[in-house]
Amino acid sequence: MKARIHVTFKAGVHDPQGKAIANALQGLGFSGIDAVRQGKYIEIDLAGSDRAAAERSVKDMCAKLLANPVIENYRVDIDAP
Amino acid sequence: MKAAVIVFPGSNCDRDIEVALRQSLGREPQMIWHRDTALPALDLIVVPGGFSYGDYLRAGAMAAHSPVMREVIKRAADGVAVLAVCNGFQIATECGLLPGVLLRNKSLRFACRDVHLRVENPYTPFTQQYDDGEVVTIPIAHHDGNYFADDATHRALLDHDQIAFRYCDRAGALTPDANPNGSLDHIAGVFNRDKNVLGLMPHPERAADPALGGNDGRALFDSLVAALS
């Protein structure tokens, strides 16, 4: 199984990198950009086939290490084995 | 006072802390490699600056979950003083020793220069040799020093006198230009509620000898020696 994890800043947390990306895109002539928020994407290959157990385990990984719950949200998607 | 400095792979201010402690203490602090998790009896533990574990994932995130930090957290709960400087501050917030988090500098640039700090609480073992409101000059050197906490946490910091230092101008005013990284409420350093843990982004160990351009950080080490000996 493969876990696909998106870690993103919570609403209200200042994201200077996202802002710099937005400015750079506008500088390249792309129009119509209201805002950019950037984050992290993590893939984990998992042994076993119990999808529910895997999801619980990966969410625990997110809470303990992969995301900082003070500023970040996470979303976990588990691919079917 | 028995003092120790935790050394992680990637720490690079551990020797500077060692020199500053030796100067104030009159003897050697112990240098403790991160794999040595059986800590001796101690009065002060320093988590120094640097780039522990390459700052992978988030600054301080890997070191925060290392076995030696679990021991440091236990000691802090028992009342041992913990000084966490720069990357150490990032580690301390990541492991929950201190509230809030250090985000990327608002400028997106690494900031390396002297800044002015206002002493906000001189009634702790870390700051007792400073005056209330005193303005000191201490260097910063960081890419992720933009202190952030949610409103409730910020309120709690104010209610419990947990703000140690604020970035200010030469006269002590909290002007926008004096904030080098976008920190909430100009916060440069915070205590835990019990005031036995201090985290700060500026480097007092780099301003503890006039030959190095400044001596304003020395009072922090002298304070600890006086309070804990």
Tab-separated table of C-alpha atoms in Angstrom:
chain	number	residue	atom	x	y	z
A	1	MET	CA	0.000	0.000	0.000
A	2	LYS	CA	1.066	3.559	-0.530
A	3	ALA	CA	0.130	6.466	1.744
A	4	ARG	CA	0.007	9.879	0.099
A	5	ILE	CA	0.194	12.726	2.621
A	6	HIS	CA	-0.388	16.407	2.020
A	7	VAL	CA	0.786	18.793	4.740
A	8	THR	CA	-0.477	22.363	4.413
A	9	PHE	CA	-0.475	25.484	6.543
A	10	LYS	CA	-3.644	26.198	8.478
A	11	ALA	CA	-5.722	29.179	7.406
A	12	GLY	CA	-4.374	32.319	9.039
A	13	VAL	CA	-0.767	31.102	9.253
A	14	HIS	CA	1.450	33.450	7.272
A	15	ASP	CA	3.109	31.658	4.329
A	16	PRO	CA	5.889	33.897	2.976
A	17	GLN	CA	7.047	31.219	0.526
A	18	GLY	CA	3.555	30.984	-0.981
A	19	LYS	CA	3.499	34.753	-1.280
A	20	ALA	CA	6.904	34.800	-2.996
A	21	ILE	CA	5.695	32.113	-5.450
A	22	ALA	CA	2.610	34.216	-6.223
A	23	ASN	CA	4.798	37.260	-6.858
A	24	ALA	CA	7.127	35.259	-9.120
A	25	LEU	CA	4.220	33.855	-11.130
A	26	GLN	CA	2.816	37.328	-11.592
A	27	GLY	CA	6.291	38.488	-12.638
A	28	LEU	CA	6.230	35.781	-15.338
A	29	GLY	CA	3.031	37.262	-16.680
A	30	PHE	CA	0.510	34.793	-15.236
A	31	SER	CA	-2.604	36.731	-14.356
A	32	GLY	CA	-5.644	35.949	-12.257
A	33	ILE	CA	-3.708	34.620	-9.242
A	34	ASP	CA	-5.445	35.557	-5.991
A	35	ALA	CA	-3.128	33.688	-3.608
A	36	VAL	CA	-0.665	30.794	-3.424
A	37	ARG	CA	-0.244	28.487	-0.424
A	38	GLN	CA	2.552	25.927	-0.562
A	39	GLY	CA	3.038	22.774	1.488
A	40	LYS	CA	4.640	19.337	1.534
A	41	TYR	CA	3.793	16.059	-0.158
A	42	ILE	CA	5.073	12.822	1.381
A	43	GLU	CA	4.718	9.230	0.118
A	44	ILE	CA	5.123	6.235	2.392
A	45	ASP	CA	5.221	2.629	1.160
A	46	LEU	CA	3.509	0.412	3.703
A	47	ALA	CA	3.639	-3.333	4.290
A	48	GLY	CA	0.403	-5.254	4.890
A	49	SER	CA	-3.075	-4.865	3.420
A	50	ASP	CA	-5.244	-3.577	6.286
A	51	ARG	CA	-6.216	-0.195	4.927
A	52	ALA	CA	-8.019	1.051	8.038
A	53	ALA	CA	-5.075	0.127	10.274
A	54	ALA	CA	-2.689	1.798	7.841
A	55	GLU	CA	-4.729	4.977	7.849
A	56	ARG	CA	-4.749	5.071	11.666
A	57	SER	CA	-1.022	4.488	11.772
A	58	VAL	CA	-0.211	7.168	9.176
A	59	LYS	CA	-2.443	9.702	10.894
A	60	ASP	CA	-0.528	8.994	14.099
A	61	MET	CA	2.729	9.590	12.178
A	62	CYS	CA	1.341	12.914	10.983
A	63	ALA	CA	0.322	14.012	14.464
A	64	LYS	CA	3.669	13.016	16.022
A	65	LEU	CA	6.187	14.020	13.363
A	66	LEU	CA	5.156	14.691	9.777
A	67	ALA	CA	3.058	17.767	10.556
A	68	ASN	CA	3.304	20.381	13.290
A	69	PRO	CA	-0.292	20.588	14.571
A	70	VAL	CA	0.290	24.138	15.826
A	71	ILE	CA	0.460	25.451	12.261
A	72	GLU	CA	-0.243	22.617	9.836
A	73	ASN	CA	-3.118	20.443	8.664
A	74	TYR	CA	-2.625	17.082	6.977
A	75	ARG	CA	-4.596	14.873	4.653
A	76	VAL	CA	-3.919	11.148	4.300
A	77	ASP	CA	-4.909	9.105	1.247
A	78	ILE	CA	-4.177	5.372	1.187
A	79	ASP	CA	-3.998	3.698	-2.233
A	80	ALA	CA	-5.744	0.341	-2.458
A	81	PRO	CA	-3.194	-2.518	-2.348
B	1	MET	CA	26.009	24.490	39.126
B	2	LYS	CA	26.330	21.415	36.926
B	3	ALA	CA	25.742	22.301	33.293
B	4	ALA	CA	25.615	20.252	30.111
B	5	VAL	CA	25.326	21.045	26.412
B	6	ILE	CA	23.479	18.591	24.148
B	7	VAL	CA	25.292	18.043	20.843
B	8	PHE	CA	23.312	16.850	17.829
B	9	PRO	CA	24.669	16.024	14.397
B	10	GLY	CA	24.530	19.477	12.815
B	11	SER	CA	24.804	21.513	16.015
B	12	ASN	CA	27.254	24.345	15.386
B	13	CYS	CA	26.954	26.656	18.399
B	14	ASP	CA	27.739	24.003	21.010
B	15	ARG	CA	31.381	25.096	21.386
B	16	ASP	CA	30.406	28.760	21.680
B	17	ILE	CA	27.997	27.861	24.482
B	18	GLU	CA	30.770	25.799	26.089
B	19	VAL	CA	33.104	28.820	26.078
B	20	ALA	CA	30.444	31.165	27.459
B	21	LEU	CA	29.494	28.723	30.239
B	22	ARG	CA	33.128	28.070	31.134
B	23	GLN	CA	33.700	31.810	31.425
B	24	SER	CA	30.735	32.419	33.731
B	25	LEU	CA	30.976	29.157	35.640
B	26	GLY	CA	34.745	28.868	36.059
B	27	ARG	CA	34.740	25.214	35.043
B	28	GLU	CA	33.860	22.974	32.139
B	29	PRO	CA	30.296	22.140	31.224
B	30	GLN	CA	29.719	18.588	30.051
B	31	MET	CA	29.255	18.078	26.346
B	32	ILE	CA	26.672	15.343	25.789
B	33	TRP	CA	26.415	13.604	22.408
B	34	HIS	CA	22.806	13.021	21.432
B	35	ARG	CA	23.188	9.233	21.642
B	36	ASP	CA	24.178	9.419	25.323
B	37	THR	CA	20.712	9.345	26.805
B	38	ALA	CA	21.738	8.548	30.395
B	39	LEU	CA	22.104	12.125	31.643
B	40	PRO	CA	24.062	12.780	34.855
B	41	ALA	CA	22.678	14.980	37.658
B	42	LEU	CA	22.395	18.480	36.210
B	43	ASP	CA	21.170	21.965	37.091
B	44	LEU	CA	21.232	23.357	33.544
B	45	ILE	CA	20.842	21.770	30.121
B	46	VAL	CA	21.589	23.821	27.003
B	47	VAL	CA	20.145	22.885	23.617
B	48	PRO	CA	22.408	24.843	21.256
B	49	GLY	CA	21.958	26.383	17.827
B	50	GLY	CA	22.856	24.889	14.490
B	51	PHE	CA	21.102	22.729	11.944
B	52	SER	CA	20.339	19.517	13.820
B	53	TYR	CA	19.737	16.640	11.401
B	54	GLY	CA	20.035	19.142	8.537
B	55	ASP	CA	16.729	20.767	9.553
B	56	TYR	CA	15.016	18.001	7.563
B	57	LEU	CA	11.203	18.122	7.437
B	58	ARG	CA	11.017	21.233	9.660
B	59	ALA	CA	13.714	23.040	11.634
B	60	GLY	CA	14.165	21.096	14.869
B	61	ALA	CA	11.591	18.408	14.042
B	62	MET	CA	13.976	15.457	13.972
B	63	ALA	CA	15.945	16.427	17.071
B	64	ALA	CA	12.675	17.047	18.937
B	65	HIS	CA	11.870	13.339	18.751
B	66	SER	CA	15.336	12.043	19.540
B	67	PRO	CA	15.772	9.893	22.668
B	68	VAL	CA	17.975	12.473	24.399
B	69	MET	CA	15.224	15.103	24.100
B	70	ARG	CA	12.818	12.744	25.878
B	71	GLU	CA	15.289	12.809	28.777
B	72	VAL	CA	15.587	16.599	28.573
B	73	ILE	CA	11.772	16.889	28.721
B	74	LYS	CA	11.721	14.668	31.828
B	75	ARG	CA	14.420	16.767	33.511
B	76	ALA	CA	12.600	19.983	32.639
B	77	ALA	CA	9.453	18.551	34.242
B	78	ASP	CA	11.533	17.948	37.388
B	79	GLY	CA	12.535	21.630	37.413
B	80	VAL	CA	15.976	21.475	35.787
B	81	ALA	CA	16.705	24.690	33.866
B	82	VAL	CA	16.788	24.325	30.076
B	83	LEU	CA	18.248	27.039	27.807
B	84	ALA	CA	17.324	26.569	24.156
B	85	VAL	CA	19.056	28.887	21.680
B	86	CYS	CA	18.112	29.339	18.003
B	87	ASN	CA	17.832	25.814	16.571
B	88	GLY	CA	17.467	24.744	20.211
B	89	PHE	CA	14.416	27.032	20.475
B	90	GLN	CA	12.999	25.422	17.332
B	91	ILE	CA	13.590	21.987	18.873
B	92	ALA	CA	11.961	23.088	22.152
B	93	THR	CA	8.789	24.251	20.397
B	94	GLU	CA	8.666	21.125	18.234
B	95	CYS	CA	8.874	18.840	21.271
B	96	GLY	CA	6.351	20.828	23.294
B	97	LEU	CA	8.744	22.196	25.932
B	98	LEU	CA	7.732	25.691	24.816
B	99	PRO	CA	4.550	27.021	23.180
B	100	GLY	CA	4.325	28.328	19.612
B	101	VAL	CA	6.455	27.647	16.569
B	102	LEU	CA	9.216	29.292	14.498
B	103	LEU	CA	8.186	29.883	10.888
B	104	ARG	CA	10.289	30.926	7.887
B	105	ASN	CA	11.439	34.578	8.195
B	106	LYS	CA	8.942	36.945	6.647
B	107	SER	CA	11.691	38.249	4.323
B	108	LEU	CA	12.474	34.647	3.237
B	109	ARG	CA	16.106	35.583	3.816
B	110	PHE	CA	18.604	34.236	6.309
B	111	ALA	CA	19.015	37.064	8.834
B	112	CYS	CA	22.495	37.404	10.356
B	113	ARG	CA	23.159	40.635	12.236
B	114	ASP	CA	23.073	42.350	15.615
B	115	VAL	CA	19.593	43.180	16.907
B	116	HIS	CA	18.324	45.112	19.893
B	117	LEU	CA	16.255	43.247	22.454
B	118	ARG	CA	14.140	44.555	25.301
B	119	VAL	CA	14.239	42.514	28.495
B	120	GLU	CA	10.592	41.828	29.311
B	121	ASN	CA	10.921	39.712	32.441
B	122	PRO	CA	14.049	40.017	34.611
B	123	TYR	CA	12.527	37.967	37.439
B	124	THR	CA	13.771	34.531	36.314
B	125	PRO	CA	16.947	32.462	36.784
B	126	PHE	CA	17.910	33.309	33.175
B	127	THR	CA	17.452	37.074	33.305
B	128	GLN	CA	17.912	38.224	36.898
B	129	GLN	CA	21.071	40.187	36.106
B	130	TYR	CA	19.254	42.307	33.538
B	131	ASP	CA	17.015	45.265	34.381
B	132	ASP	CA	13.328	45.398	33.515
B	133	GLY	CA	13.038	47.029	30.091
B	134	GLU	CA	16.806	47.107	29.553
B	135	VAL	CA	17.816	47.190	25.880
B	136	VAL	CA	20.627	44.785	24.960
B	137	THR	CA	22.381	44.042	21.669
B	138	ILE	CA	22.775	40.392	20.680
B	139	PRO	CA	23.230	38.817	17.236
B	140	ILE	CA	20.724	36.682	15.381
B	141	ALA	CA	21.553	34.128	12.672
B	142	HIS	CA	18.529	32.242	11.399
B	143	HIS	CA	16.235	31.471	8.487
B	144	ASP	CA	13.273	30.285	10.579
B	145	GLY	CA	12.867	32.703	13.462
B	146	ASN	CA	9.411	34.082	12.791
B	147	TYR	CA	7.661	33.296	16.073
B	148	PHE	CA	3.996	32.389	15.754
B	149	ALA	CA	1.356	31.276	18.236
B	150	ASP	CA	-2.427	31.249	18.039
B	151	ASP	CA	-4.422	33.927	19.851
B	152	ALA	CA	-5.130	31.802	22.927
B	153	THR	CA	-1.469	30.860	23.293
B	154	HIS	CA	-0.369	34.468	22.824
B	155	ARG	CA	-2.857	35.579	25.487
B	156	ALA	CA	-1.518	32.936	27.872
B	157	LEU	CA	2.070	34.094	27.233
B	158	LEU	CA	1.082	37.635	28.192
B	159	ASP	CA	-0.986	36.573	31.216
B	160	HIS	CA	1.853	34.503	32.678
B	161	ASP	CA	4.771	36.869	31.921
B	162	GLN	CA	6.269	34.290	29.577
B	163	ILE	CA	7.725	36.705	27.029
B	164	ALA	CA	11.437	36.982	27.820
B	165	PHE	CA	12.741	39.303	25.098
B	166	ARG	CA	11.195	41.423	22.338
B	167	TYR	CA	12.903	42.806	19.222
B	168	CYS	CA	13.071	46.587	19.548
B	169	ASP	CA	14.970	49.609	18.299
B	170	ARG	CA	17.933	51.201	20.067
B	171	ALA	CA	15.596	53.129	22.355
B	172	GLY	CA	13.481	50.114	23.224
B	173	ALA	CA	10.523	50.945	20.957
B	174	LEU	CA	8.731	48.144	19.124
B	175	THR	CA	8.931	49.635	15.640
B	176	PRO	CA	8.173	47.491	12.543
B	177	ASP	CA	11.732	47.992	11.274
B	178	ALA	CA	13.113	46.551	14.504
B	179	ASN	CA	11.385	43.210	13.932
B	180	PRO	CA	13.916	41.216	11.883
B	181	ASN	CA	11.779	38.232	10.949
B	182	GLY	CA	8.072	39.040	11.287
B	183	SER	CA	7.669	37.529	14.759
B	184	LEU	CA	4.285	37.882	16.419
B	185	ASP	CA	4.317	40.749	18.929
B	186	HIS	CA	8.100	41.167	18.340
B	187	ILE	CA	8.720	38.005	20.365
B	188	ALA	CA	12.391	36.969	20.401
B	189	GLY	CA	12.267	34.575	23.354
B	190	VAL	CA	9.733	32.877	25.612
B	191	PHE	CA	9.670	31.014	28.910
B	192	ASN	CA	7.547	28.048	29.834
B	193	ARG	CA	4.998	28.822	32.519
B	194	ASP	CA	7.299	27.651	35.346
B	195	LYS	CA	10.180	29.839	34.030
B	196	ASN	CA	12.684	26.978	34.080
B	197	VAL	CA	12.792	26.726	30.280
B	198	LEU	CA	13.879	29.640	28.071
B	199	GLY	CA	13.953	29.552	24.282
B	200	LEU	CA	15.296	32.453	22.222
B	201	MET	CA	16.388	33.021	18.638
B	202	PRO	CA	19.244	35.498	19.369
B	203	HIS	CA	22.618	34.056	20.370
B	204	PRO	CA	23.744	35.302	23.815
B	205	GLU	CA	26.827	33.060	23.549
B	206	ARG	CA	27.992	35.140	20.574
B	207	ALA	CA	27.871	38.289	22.687
B	208	ALA	CA	29.614	37.095	25.822
B	209	ASP	CA	33.085	38.502	25.219
B	210	PRO	CA	33.953	42.118	24.277
B	211	ALA	CA	36.607	40.763	21.909
B	212	LEU	CA	33.794	39.244	19.853
B	213	GLY	CA	32.013	42.558	19.464
B	214	GLY	CA	29.673	42.569	22.431
B	215	ASN	CA	29.154	41.455	25.992
B	216	ASP	CA	25.396	41.865	26.470
B	217	GLY	CA	24.763	38.116	26.417
B	218	ARG	CA	27.075	37.411	29.311
B	219	ALA	CA	24.558	38.482	31.961
B	220	LEU	CA	22.321	35.601	30.893
B	221	PHE	CA	25.020	33.041	31.725
B	222	ASP	CA	26.015	34.928	34.869
B	223	SER	CA	22.355	34.962	35.920
B	224	LEU	CA	22.128	31.184	35.569
B	225	VAL	CA	25.339	30.623	37.519
B	226	ALA	CA	24.134	32.923	40.316
B	227	ALA	CA	20.661	31.394	40.416
B	228	LEU	CA	21.623	27.732	40.173
B	229	SER	CA	24.882	27.504	42.145
